PDB file of C-alpha atoms in Angstrom:
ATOM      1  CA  UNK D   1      21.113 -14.302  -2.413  1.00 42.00           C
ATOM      2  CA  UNK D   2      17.389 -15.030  -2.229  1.00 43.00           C
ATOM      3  CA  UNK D   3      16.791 -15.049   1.716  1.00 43.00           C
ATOM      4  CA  UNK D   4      18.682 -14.083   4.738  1.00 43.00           C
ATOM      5  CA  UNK D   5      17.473 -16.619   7.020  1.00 43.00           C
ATOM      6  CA  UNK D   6      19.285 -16.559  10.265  1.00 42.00           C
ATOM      7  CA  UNK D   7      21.570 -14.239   9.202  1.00 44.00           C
ATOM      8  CA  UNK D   8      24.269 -12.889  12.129  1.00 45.00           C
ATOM      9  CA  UNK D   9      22.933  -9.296  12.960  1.00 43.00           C
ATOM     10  CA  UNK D  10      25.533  -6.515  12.237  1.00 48.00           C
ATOM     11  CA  UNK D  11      23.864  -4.658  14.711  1.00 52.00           C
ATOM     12  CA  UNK D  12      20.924  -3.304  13.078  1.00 70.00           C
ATOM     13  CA  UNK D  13      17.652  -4.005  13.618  1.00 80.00           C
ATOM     14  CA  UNK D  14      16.013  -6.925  12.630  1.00 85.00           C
ATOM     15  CA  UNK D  15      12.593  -8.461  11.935  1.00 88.00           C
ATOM     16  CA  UNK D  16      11.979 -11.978  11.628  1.00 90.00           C
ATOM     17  CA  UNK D  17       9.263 -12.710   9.175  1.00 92.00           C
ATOM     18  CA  UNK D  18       7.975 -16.396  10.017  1.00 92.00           C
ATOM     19  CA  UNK D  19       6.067 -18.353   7.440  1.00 91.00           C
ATOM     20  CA  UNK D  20       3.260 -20.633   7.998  1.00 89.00           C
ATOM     21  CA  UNK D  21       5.271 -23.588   7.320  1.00 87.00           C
ATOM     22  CA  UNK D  22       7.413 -22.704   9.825  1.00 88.00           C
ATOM     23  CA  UNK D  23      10.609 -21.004   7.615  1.00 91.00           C
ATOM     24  CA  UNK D  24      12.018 -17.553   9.107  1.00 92.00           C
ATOM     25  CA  UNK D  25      13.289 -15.011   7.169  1.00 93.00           C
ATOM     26  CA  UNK D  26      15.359 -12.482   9.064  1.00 92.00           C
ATOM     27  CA  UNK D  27      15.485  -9.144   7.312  1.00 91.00           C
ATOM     28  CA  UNK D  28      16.588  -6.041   8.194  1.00 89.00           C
ATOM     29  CA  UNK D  29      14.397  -3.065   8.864  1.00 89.00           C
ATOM     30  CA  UNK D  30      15.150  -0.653   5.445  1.00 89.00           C
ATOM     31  CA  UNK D  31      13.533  -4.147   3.535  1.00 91.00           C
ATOM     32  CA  UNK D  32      10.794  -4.785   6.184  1.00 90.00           C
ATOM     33  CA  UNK D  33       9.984  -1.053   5.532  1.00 90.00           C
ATOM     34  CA  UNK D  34       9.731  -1.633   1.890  1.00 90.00           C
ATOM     35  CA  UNK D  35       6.048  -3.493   2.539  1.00 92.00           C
ATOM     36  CA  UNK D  36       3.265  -1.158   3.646  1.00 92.00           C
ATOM     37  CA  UNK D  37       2.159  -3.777   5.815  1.00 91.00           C
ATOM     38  CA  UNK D  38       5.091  -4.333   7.901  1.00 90.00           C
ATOM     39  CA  UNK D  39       6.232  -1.031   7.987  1.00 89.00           C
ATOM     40  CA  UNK D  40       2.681   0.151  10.141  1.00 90.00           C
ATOM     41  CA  UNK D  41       3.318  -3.041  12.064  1.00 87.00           C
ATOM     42  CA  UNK D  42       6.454  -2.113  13.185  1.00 86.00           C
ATOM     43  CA  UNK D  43       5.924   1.121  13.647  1.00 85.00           C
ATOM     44  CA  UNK D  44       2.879   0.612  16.157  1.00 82.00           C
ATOM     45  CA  UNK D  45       4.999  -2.192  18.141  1.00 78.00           C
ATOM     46  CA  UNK D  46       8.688  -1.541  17.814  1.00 64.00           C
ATOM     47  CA  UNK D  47      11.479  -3.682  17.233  1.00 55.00           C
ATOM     48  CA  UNK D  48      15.078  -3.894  18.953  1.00 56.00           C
ATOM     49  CA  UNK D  49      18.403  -5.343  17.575  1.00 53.00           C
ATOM     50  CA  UNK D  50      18.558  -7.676  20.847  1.00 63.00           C
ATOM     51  CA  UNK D  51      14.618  -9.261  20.293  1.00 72.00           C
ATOM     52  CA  UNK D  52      13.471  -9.130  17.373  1.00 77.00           C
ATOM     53  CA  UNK D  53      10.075  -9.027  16.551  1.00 83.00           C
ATOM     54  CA  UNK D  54       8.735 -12.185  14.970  1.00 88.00           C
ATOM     55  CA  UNK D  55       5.953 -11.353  12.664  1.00 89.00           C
ATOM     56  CA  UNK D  56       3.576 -14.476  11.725  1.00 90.00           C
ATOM     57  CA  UNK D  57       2.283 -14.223   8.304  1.00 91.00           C
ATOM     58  CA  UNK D  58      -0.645 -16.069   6.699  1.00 89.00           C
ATOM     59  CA  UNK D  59      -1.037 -19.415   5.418  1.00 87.00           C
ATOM     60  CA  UNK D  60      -1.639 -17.920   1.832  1.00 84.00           C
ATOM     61  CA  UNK D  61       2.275 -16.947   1.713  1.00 89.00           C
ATOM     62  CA  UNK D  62       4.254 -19.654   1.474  1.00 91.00           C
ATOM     63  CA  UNK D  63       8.296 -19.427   2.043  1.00 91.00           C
ATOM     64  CA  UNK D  64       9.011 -19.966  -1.452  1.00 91.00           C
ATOM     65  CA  UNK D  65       6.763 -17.055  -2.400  1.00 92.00           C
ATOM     66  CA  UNK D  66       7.755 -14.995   0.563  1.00 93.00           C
ATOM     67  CA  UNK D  67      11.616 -16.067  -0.543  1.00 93.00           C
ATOM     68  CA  UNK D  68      10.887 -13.859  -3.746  1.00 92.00           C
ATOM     69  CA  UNK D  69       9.168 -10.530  -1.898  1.00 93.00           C
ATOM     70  CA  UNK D  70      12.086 -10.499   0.703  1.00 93.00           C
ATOM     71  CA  UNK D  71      14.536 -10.613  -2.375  1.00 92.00           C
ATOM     72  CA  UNK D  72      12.494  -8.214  -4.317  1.00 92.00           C
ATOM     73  CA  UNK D  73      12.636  -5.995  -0.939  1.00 92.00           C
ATOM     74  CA  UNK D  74      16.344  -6.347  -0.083  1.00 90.00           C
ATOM     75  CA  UNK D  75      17.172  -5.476  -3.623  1.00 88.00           C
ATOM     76  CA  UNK D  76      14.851  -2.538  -3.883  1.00 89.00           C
ATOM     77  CA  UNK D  77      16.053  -1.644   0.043  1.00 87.00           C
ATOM     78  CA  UNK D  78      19.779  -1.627  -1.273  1.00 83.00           C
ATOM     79  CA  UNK D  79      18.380   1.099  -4.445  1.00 75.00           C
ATOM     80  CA  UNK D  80      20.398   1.247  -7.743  1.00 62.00           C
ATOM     81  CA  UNK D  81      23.352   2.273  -6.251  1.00 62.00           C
ATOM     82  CA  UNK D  82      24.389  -1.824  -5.495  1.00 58.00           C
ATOM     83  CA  UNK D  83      25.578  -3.835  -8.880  1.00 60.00           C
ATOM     84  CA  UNK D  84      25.446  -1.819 -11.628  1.00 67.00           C
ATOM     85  CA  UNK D  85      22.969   0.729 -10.354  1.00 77.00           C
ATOM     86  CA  UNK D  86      19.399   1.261 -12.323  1.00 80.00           C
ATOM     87  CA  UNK D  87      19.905  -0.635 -15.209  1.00 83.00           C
ATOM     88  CA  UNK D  88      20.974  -4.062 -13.254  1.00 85.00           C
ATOM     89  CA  UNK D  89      18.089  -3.096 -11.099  1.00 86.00           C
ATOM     90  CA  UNK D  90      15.654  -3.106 -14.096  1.00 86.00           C
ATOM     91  CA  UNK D  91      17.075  -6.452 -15.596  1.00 87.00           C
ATOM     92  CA  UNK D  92      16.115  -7.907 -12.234  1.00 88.00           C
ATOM     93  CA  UNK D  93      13.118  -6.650 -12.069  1.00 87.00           C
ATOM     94  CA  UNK D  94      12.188  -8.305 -15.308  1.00 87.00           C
ATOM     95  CA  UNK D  95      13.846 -11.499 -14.561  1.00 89.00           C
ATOM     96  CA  UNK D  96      11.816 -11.544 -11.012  1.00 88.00           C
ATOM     97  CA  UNK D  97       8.204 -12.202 -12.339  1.00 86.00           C
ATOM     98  CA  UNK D  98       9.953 -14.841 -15.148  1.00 88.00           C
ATOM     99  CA  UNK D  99       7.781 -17.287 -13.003  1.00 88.00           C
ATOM    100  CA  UNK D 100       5.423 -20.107 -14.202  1.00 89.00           C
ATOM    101  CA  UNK D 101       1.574 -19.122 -13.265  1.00 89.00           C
ATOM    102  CA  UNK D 102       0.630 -20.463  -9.766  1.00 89.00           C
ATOM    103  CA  UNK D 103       4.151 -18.928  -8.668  1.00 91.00           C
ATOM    104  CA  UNK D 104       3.408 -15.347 -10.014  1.00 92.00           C
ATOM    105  CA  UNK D 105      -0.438 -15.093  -9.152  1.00 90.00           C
ATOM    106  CA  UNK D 106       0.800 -16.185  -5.026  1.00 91.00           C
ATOM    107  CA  UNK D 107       3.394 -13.233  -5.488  1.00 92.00           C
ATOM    108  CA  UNK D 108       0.990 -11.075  -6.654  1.00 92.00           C
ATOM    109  CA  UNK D 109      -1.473 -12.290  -3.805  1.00 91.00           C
ATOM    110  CA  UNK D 110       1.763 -11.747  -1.737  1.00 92.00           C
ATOM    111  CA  UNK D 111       2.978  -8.237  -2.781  1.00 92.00           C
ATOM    112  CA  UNK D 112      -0.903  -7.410  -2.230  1.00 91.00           C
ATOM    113  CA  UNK D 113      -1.090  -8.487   1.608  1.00 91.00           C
ATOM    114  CA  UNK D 114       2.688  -7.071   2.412  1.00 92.00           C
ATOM    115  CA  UNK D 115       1.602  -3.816   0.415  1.00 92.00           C
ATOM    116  CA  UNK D 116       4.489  -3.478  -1.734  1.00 92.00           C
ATOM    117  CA  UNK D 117       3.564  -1.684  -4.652  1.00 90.00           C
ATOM    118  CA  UNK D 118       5.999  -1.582  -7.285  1.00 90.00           C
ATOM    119  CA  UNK D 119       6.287  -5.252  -6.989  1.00 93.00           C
ATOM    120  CA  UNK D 120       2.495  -5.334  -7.147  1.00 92.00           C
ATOM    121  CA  UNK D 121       2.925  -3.370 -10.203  1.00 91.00           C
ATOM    122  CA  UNK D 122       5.232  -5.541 -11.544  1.00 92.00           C
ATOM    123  CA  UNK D 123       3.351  -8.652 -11.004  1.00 93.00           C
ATOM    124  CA  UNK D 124       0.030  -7.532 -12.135  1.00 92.00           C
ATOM    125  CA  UNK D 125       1.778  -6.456 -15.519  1.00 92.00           C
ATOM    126  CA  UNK D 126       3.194 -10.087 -16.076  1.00 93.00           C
ATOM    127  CA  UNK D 127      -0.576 -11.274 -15.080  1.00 92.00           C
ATOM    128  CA  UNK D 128      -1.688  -9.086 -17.319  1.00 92.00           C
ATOM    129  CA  UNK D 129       0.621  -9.624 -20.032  1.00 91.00           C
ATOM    130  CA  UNK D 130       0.050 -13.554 -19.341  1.00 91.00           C
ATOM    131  CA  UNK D 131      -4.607 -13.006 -19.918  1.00 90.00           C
ATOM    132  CA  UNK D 132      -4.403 -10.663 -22.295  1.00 87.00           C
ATOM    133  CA  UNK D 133      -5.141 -12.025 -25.782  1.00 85.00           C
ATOM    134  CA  UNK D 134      -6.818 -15.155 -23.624  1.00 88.00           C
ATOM    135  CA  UNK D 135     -10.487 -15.950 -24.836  1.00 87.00           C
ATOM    136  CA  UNK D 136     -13.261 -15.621 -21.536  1.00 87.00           C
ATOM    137  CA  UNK D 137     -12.785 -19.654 -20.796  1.00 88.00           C
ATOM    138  CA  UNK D 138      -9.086 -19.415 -21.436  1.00 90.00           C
ATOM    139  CA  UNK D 139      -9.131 -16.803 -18.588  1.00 90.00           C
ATOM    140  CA  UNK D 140     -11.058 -19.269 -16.371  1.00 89.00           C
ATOM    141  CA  UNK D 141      -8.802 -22.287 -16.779  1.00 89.00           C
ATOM    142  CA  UNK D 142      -5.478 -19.494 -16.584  1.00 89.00           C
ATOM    143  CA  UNK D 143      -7.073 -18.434 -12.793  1.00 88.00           C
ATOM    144  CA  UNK D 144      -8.444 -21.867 -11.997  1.00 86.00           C
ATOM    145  CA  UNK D 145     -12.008 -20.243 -11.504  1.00 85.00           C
ATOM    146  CA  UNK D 146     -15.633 -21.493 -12.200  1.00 85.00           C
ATOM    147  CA  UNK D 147     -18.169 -19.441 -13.152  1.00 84.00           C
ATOM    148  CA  UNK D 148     -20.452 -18.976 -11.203  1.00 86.00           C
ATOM    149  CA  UNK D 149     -23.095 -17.011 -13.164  1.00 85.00           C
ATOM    150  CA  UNK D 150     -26.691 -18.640 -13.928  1.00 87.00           C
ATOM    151  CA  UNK D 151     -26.945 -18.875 -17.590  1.00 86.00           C
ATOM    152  CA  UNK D 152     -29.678 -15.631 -17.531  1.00 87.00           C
ATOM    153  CA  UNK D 153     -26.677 -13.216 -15.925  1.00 86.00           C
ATOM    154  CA  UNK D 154     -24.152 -14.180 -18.217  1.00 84.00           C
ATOM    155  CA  UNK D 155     -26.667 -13.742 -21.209  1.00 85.00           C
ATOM    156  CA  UNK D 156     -27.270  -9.666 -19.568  1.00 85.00           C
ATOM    157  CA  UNK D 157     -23.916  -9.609 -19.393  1.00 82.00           C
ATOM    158  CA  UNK D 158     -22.978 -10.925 -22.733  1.00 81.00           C
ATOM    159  CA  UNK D 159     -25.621  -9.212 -24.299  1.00 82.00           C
ATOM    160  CA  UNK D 160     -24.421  -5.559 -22.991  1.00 77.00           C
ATOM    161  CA  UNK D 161     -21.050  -5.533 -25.244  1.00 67.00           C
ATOM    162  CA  UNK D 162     -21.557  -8.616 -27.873  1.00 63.00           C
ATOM    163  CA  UNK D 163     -18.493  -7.340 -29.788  1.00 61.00           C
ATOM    164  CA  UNK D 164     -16.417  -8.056 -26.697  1.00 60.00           C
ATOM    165  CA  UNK D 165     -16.963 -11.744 -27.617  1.00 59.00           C
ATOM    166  CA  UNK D 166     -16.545 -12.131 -31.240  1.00 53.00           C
TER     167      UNK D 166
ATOM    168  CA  UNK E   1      -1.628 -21.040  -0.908  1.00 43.00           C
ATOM    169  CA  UNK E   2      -4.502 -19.320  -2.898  1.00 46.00           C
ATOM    170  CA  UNK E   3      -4.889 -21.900  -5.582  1.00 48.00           C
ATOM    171  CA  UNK E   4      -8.078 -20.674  -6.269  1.00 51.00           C
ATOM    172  CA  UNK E   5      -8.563 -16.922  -7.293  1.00 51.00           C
ATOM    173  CA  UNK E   6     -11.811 -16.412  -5.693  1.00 54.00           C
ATOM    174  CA  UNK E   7      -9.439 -15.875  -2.386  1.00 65.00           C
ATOM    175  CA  UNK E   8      -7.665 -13.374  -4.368  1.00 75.00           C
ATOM    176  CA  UNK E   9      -7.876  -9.838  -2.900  1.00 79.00           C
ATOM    177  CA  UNK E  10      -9.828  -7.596  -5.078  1.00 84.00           C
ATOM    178  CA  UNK E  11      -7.657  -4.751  -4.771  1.00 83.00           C
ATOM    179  CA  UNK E  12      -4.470  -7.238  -6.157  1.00 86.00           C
ATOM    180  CA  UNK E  13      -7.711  -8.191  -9.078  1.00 88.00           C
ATOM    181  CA  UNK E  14      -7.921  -4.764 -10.161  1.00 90.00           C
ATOM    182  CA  UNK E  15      -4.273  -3.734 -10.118  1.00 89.00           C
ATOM    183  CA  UNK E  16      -4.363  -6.658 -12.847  1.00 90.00           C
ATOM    184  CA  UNK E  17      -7.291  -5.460 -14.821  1.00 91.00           C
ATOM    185  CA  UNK E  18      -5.803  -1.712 -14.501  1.00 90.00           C
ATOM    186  CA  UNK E  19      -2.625  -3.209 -16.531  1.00 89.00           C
ATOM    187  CA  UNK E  20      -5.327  -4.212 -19.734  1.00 89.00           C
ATOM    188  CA  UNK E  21      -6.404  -2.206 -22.654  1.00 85.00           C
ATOM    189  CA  UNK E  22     -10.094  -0.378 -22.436  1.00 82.00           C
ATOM    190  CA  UNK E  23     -11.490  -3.190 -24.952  1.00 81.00           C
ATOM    191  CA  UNK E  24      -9.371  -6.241 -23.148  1.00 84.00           C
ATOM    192  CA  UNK E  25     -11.569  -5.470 -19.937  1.00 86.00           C
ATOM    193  CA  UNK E  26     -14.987  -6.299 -21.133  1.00 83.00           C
ATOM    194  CA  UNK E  27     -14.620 -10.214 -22.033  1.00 84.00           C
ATOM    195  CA  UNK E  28     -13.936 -10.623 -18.627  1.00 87.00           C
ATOM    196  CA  UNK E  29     -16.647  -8.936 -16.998  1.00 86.00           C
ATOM    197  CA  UNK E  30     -18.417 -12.472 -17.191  1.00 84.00           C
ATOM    198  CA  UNK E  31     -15.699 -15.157 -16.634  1.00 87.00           C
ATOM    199  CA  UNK E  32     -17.267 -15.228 -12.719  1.00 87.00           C
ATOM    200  CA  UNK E  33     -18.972 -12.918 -10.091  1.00 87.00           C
ATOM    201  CA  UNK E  34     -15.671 -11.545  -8.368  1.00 87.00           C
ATOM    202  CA  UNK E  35     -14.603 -10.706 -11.379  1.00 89.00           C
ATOM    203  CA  UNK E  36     -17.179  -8.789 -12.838  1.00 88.00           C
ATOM    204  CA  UNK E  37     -16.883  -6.513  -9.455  1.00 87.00           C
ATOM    205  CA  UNK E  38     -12.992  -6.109 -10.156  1.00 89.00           C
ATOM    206  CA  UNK E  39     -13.832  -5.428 -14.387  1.00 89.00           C
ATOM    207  CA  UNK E  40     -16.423  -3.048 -12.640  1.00 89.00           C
ATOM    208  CA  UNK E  41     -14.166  -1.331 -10.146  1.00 90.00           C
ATOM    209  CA  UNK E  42     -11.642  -0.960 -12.863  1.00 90.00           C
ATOM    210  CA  UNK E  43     -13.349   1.205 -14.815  1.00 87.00           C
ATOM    211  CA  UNK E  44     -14.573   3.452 -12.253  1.00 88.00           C
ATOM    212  CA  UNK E  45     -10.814   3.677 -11.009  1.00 86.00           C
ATOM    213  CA  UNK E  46      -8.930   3.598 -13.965  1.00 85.00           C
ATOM    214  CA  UNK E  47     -10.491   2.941 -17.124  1.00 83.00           C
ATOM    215  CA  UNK E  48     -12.571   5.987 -16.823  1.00 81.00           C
ATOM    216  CA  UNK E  49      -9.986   8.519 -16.839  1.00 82.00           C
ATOM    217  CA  UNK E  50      -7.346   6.729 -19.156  1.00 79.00           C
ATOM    218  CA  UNK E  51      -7.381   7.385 -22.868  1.00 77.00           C
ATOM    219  CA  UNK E  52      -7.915   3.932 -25.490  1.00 76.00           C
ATOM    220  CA  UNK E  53      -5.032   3.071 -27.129  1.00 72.00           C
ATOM    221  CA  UNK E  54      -5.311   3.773 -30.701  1.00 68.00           C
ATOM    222  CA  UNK E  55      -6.404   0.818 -32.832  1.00 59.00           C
ATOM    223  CA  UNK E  56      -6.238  -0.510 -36.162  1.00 52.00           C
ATOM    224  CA  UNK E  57      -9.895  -1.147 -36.163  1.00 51.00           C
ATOM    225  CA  UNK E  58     -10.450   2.327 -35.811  1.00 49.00           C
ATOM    226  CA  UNK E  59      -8.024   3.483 -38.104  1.00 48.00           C
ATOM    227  CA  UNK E  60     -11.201   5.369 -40.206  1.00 50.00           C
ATOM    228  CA  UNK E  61     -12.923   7.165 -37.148  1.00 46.00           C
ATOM    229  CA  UNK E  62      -9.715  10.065 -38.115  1.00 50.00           C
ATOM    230  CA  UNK E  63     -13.088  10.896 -40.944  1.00 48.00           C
ATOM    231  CA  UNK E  64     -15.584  10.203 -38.554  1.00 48.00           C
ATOM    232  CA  UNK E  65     -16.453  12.189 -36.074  1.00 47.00           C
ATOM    233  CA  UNK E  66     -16.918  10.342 -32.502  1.00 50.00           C
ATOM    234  CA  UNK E  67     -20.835  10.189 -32.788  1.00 52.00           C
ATOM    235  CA  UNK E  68     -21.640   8.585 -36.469  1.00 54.00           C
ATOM    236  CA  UNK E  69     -25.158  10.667 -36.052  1.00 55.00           C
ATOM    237  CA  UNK E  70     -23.484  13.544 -34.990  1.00 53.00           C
ATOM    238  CA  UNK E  71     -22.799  16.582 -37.121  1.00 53.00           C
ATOM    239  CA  UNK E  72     -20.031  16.368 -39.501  1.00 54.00           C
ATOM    240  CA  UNK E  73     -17.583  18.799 -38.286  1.00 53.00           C
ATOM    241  CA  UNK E  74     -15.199  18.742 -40.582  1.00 53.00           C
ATOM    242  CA  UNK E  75     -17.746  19.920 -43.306  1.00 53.00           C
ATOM    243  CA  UNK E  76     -18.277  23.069 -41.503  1.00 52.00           C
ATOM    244  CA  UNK E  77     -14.541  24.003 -41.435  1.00 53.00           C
ATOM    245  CA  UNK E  78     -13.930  26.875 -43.143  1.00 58.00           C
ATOM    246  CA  UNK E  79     -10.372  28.973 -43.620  1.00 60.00           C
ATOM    247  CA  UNK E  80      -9.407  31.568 -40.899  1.00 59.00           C
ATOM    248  CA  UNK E  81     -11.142  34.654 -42.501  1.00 63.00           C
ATOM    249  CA  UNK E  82      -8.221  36.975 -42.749  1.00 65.00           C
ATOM    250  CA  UNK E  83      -8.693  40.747 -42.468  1.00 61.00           C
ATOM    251  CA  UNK E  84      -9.223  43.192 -45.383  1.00 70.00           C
ATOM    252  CA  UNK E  85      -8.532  45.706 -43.414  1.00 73.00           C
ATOM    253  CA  UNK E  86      -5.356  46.983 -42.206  1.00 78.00           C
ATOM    254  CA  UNK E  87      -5.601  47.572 -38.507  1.00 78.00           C
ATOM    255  CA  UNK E  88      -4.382  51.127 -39.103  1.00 80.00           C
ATOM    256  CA  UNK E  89      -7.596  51.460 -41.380  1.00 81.00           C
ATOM    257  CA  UNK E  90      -9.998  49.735 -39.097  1.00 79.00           C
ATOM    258  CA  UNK E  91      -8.618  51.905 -35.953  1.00 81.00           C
ATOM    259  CA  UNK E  92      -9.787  54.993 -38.095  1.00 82.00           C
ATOM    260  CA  UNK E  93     -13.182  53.342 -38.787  1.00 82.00           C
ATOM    261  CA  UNK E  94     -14.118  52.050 -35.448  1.00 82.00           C
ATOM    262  CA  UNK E  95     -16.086  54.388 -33.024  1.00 81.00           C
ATOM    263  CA  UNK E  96     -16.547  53.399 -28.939  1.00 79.00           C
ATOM    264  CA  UNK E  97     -20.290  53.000 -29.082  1.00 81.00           C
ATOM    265  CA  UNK E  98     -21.074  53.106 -25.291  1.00 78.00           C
ATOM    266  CA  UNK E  99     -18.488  54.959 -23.343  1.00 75.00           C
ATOM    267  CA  UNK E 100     -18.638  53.726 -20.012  1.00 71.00           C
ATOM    268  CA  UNK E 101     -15.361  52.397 -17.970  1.00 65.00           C
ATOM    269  CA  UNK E 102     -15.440  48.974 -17.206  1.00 61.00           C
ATOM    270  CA  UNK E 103     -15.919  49.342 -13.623  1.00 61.00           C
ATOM    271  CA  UNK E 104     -19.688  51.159 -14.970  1.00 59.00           C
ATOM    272  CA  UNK E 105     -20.340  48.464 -17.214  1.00 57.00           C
ATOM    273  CA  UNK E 106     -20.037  45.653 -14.434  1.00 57.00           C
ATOM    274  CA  UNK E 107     -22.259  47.750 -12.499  1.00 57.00           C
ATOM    275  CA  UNK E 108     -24.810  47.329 -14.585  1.00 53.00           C
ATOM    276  CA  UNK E 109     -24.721  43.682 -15.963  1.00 52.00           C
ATOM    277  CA  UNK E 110     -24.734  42.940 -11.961  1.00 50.00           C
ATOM    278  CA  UNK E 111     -28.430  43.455 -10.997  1.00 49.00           C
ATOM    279  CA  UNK E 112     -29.561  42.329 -14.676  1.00 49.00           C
ATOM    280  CA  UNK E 113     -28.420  38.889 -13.527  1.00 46.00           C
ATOM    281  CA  UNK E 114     -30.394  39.420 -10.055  1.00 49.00           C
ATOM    282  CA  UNK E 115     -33.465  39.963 -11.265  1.00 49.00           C
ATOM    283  CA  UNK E 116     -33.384  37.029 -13.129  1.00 49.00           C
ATOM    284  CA  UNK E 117     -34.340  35.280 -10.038  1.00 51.00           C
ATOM    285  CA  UNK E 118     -32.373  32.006 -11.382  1.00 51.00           C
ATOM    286  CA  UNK E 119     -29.733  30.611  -9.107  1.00 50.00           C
ATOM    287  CA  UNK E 120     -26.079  31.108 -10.963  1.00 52.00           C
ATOM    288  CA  UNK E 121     -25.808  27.048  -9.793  1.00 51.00           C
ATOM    289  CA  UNK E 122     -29.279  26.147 -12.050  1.00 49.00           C
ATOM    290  CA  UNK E 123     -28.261  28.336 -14.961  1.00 48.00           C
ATOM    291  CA  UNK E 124     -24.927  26.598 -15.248  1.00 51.00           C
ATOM    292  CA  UNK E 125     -26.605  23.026 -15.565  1.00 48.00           C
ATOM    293  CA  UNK E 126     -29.303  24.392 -18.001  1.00 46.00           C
ATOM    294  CA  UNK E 127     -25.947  25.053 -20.021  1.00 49.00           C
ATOM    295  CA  UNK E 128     -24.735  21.802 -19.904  1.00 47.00           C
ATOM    296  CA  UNK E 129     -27.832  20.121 -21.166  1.00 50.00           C
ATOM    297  CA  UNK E 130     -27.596  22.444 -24.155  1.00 44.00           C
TER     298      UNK E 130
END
């Protein structure tokens, strides 16, 4: 159920979302419309059921991350009224950001770019969640960055709160 | 792919460091540069306006009052004083001591405030300080 790709239209309009790595995901316009992105794209160029409009997206989205926002989308598209209504919708919810790290920061980074929110909501709480009891160089290693503070800016910056560290 | 999170939007940085408790934002204000702008951003956006979440470490503040060198507040609570008088009594008692309609007395307080040559803006700051 994860991606419609090449899916037989039923007649309704379509957008084919193409990945870097050259996957396409056909959806249909109520999930394109469910990304903030897409939905201005579309609606400054149009789309029709016979040619649909192939949108390229950015190296940064891979299919298997964009495979989980199109889900996300057709499920939240579809609304609580498919499979058990709310409460299934909920349980997926929570079961969708059940992903190890790299996965769920790229879907973040994903839902981000498309501009869907309540995924980006969703995401960022897992993140969240994931750093939140994590000391400063726990944090570091969790996002894979390297600080890049001179040893006199972190000391301002350690100094301003020194309780935050204890 | 962004494997490293320095290509990670800001805006998706923040939405992360919204989800975090006022005292969780802090530490990492110096894990790197990009982060101390989203810790910064955060709490003009969000943390700002949101409430802390109650914790155990400030379980005593309930007999402290927010500023330690502050006046004690509570000290200087005293009962409701309630009325001696009945307010049948105290109707018979009170006398209007200037008679003038409301519309009068607003007529009067007006220029008071004119001559005052103090802008109602300045006046309202001096206030604040206060």
């Amino acid at each position: 159920m994860s991606e419609g790709t090449k899916e037989p239209d039923g007649g309704e309009e379509k957008v084919v979302l193409k990945t870097h790595d050259g996957q396409e995901f056909t959806v249909d316009m109520a999930t394109a419309n469910q990304s903030g992105t897409l939905k201005n794209l579309l609606s400054e160029v149009g789309s029709s059921s016979n040619n649909p409009q192939v949108i390229p997206l950015p190296s940064s989205i891979t299919s298997r991350v964009l495979g989980k926002v199109v889900e996300y989308c057709q499920r939240h598209a579809a609304g609580g009224g498919r499979r058990g209504g709310m409460q299934a919708l909920e349980q997926f919810d929570e079961e969708l950001v059940e992903l190890d790290k790299d996965m769920l920061l790229d879907v973040t980074y994903a839902a981000a770019f498309l501009d869907v929110p309540r995924l980006l909501d969703l995401t960022s709480q897992a993140v969240a969640d994931a750093i939140k009891n994590m000391s400063v160089e726990e944090v570091r290693h969790y996002f894979g960055v390297v600080s890049d503070f001179t040893e006199e800016e972190e000391k301002v910056i350690r100094s301003e709160c020194p309780w935050a560290f204890e | 792919m962004p494997s490293s999170i320095d290509d990670f939007p800001l805006d998706a940085l923040v939405q992360i460091f919204c989800k975090l408790d006022h005292d969780e934002l802090r530490p990492l204000r110096c894990v790197s540069k990009s982060f101390n702008h989203a810790a910064i951003a955060a709490q003009q956006m969000h943390f700002d306006f949101s409430t802390p979440a109650p914790k155990k470490s400030m379980a005593f503040s309930r007999h402290m009052d927010a500023s330690p060198g502050g006046p004690s507040w509570a000290l200087e609570v005293r009962k409701p004083k309630t009325a001696k008088l009945s307010e049948g009594e105290s109707r018979r008692i009170a006398v209007v001591l200037f008679p003038a309609t409301d519309r009068d007395r607003r007529r009067t307080t007006r220029p008071e405030c004119r001559r005052c040559s103090v802008a109602p803006g300045s006046l309202h700051l001096a206030n604040a300080h206060a």
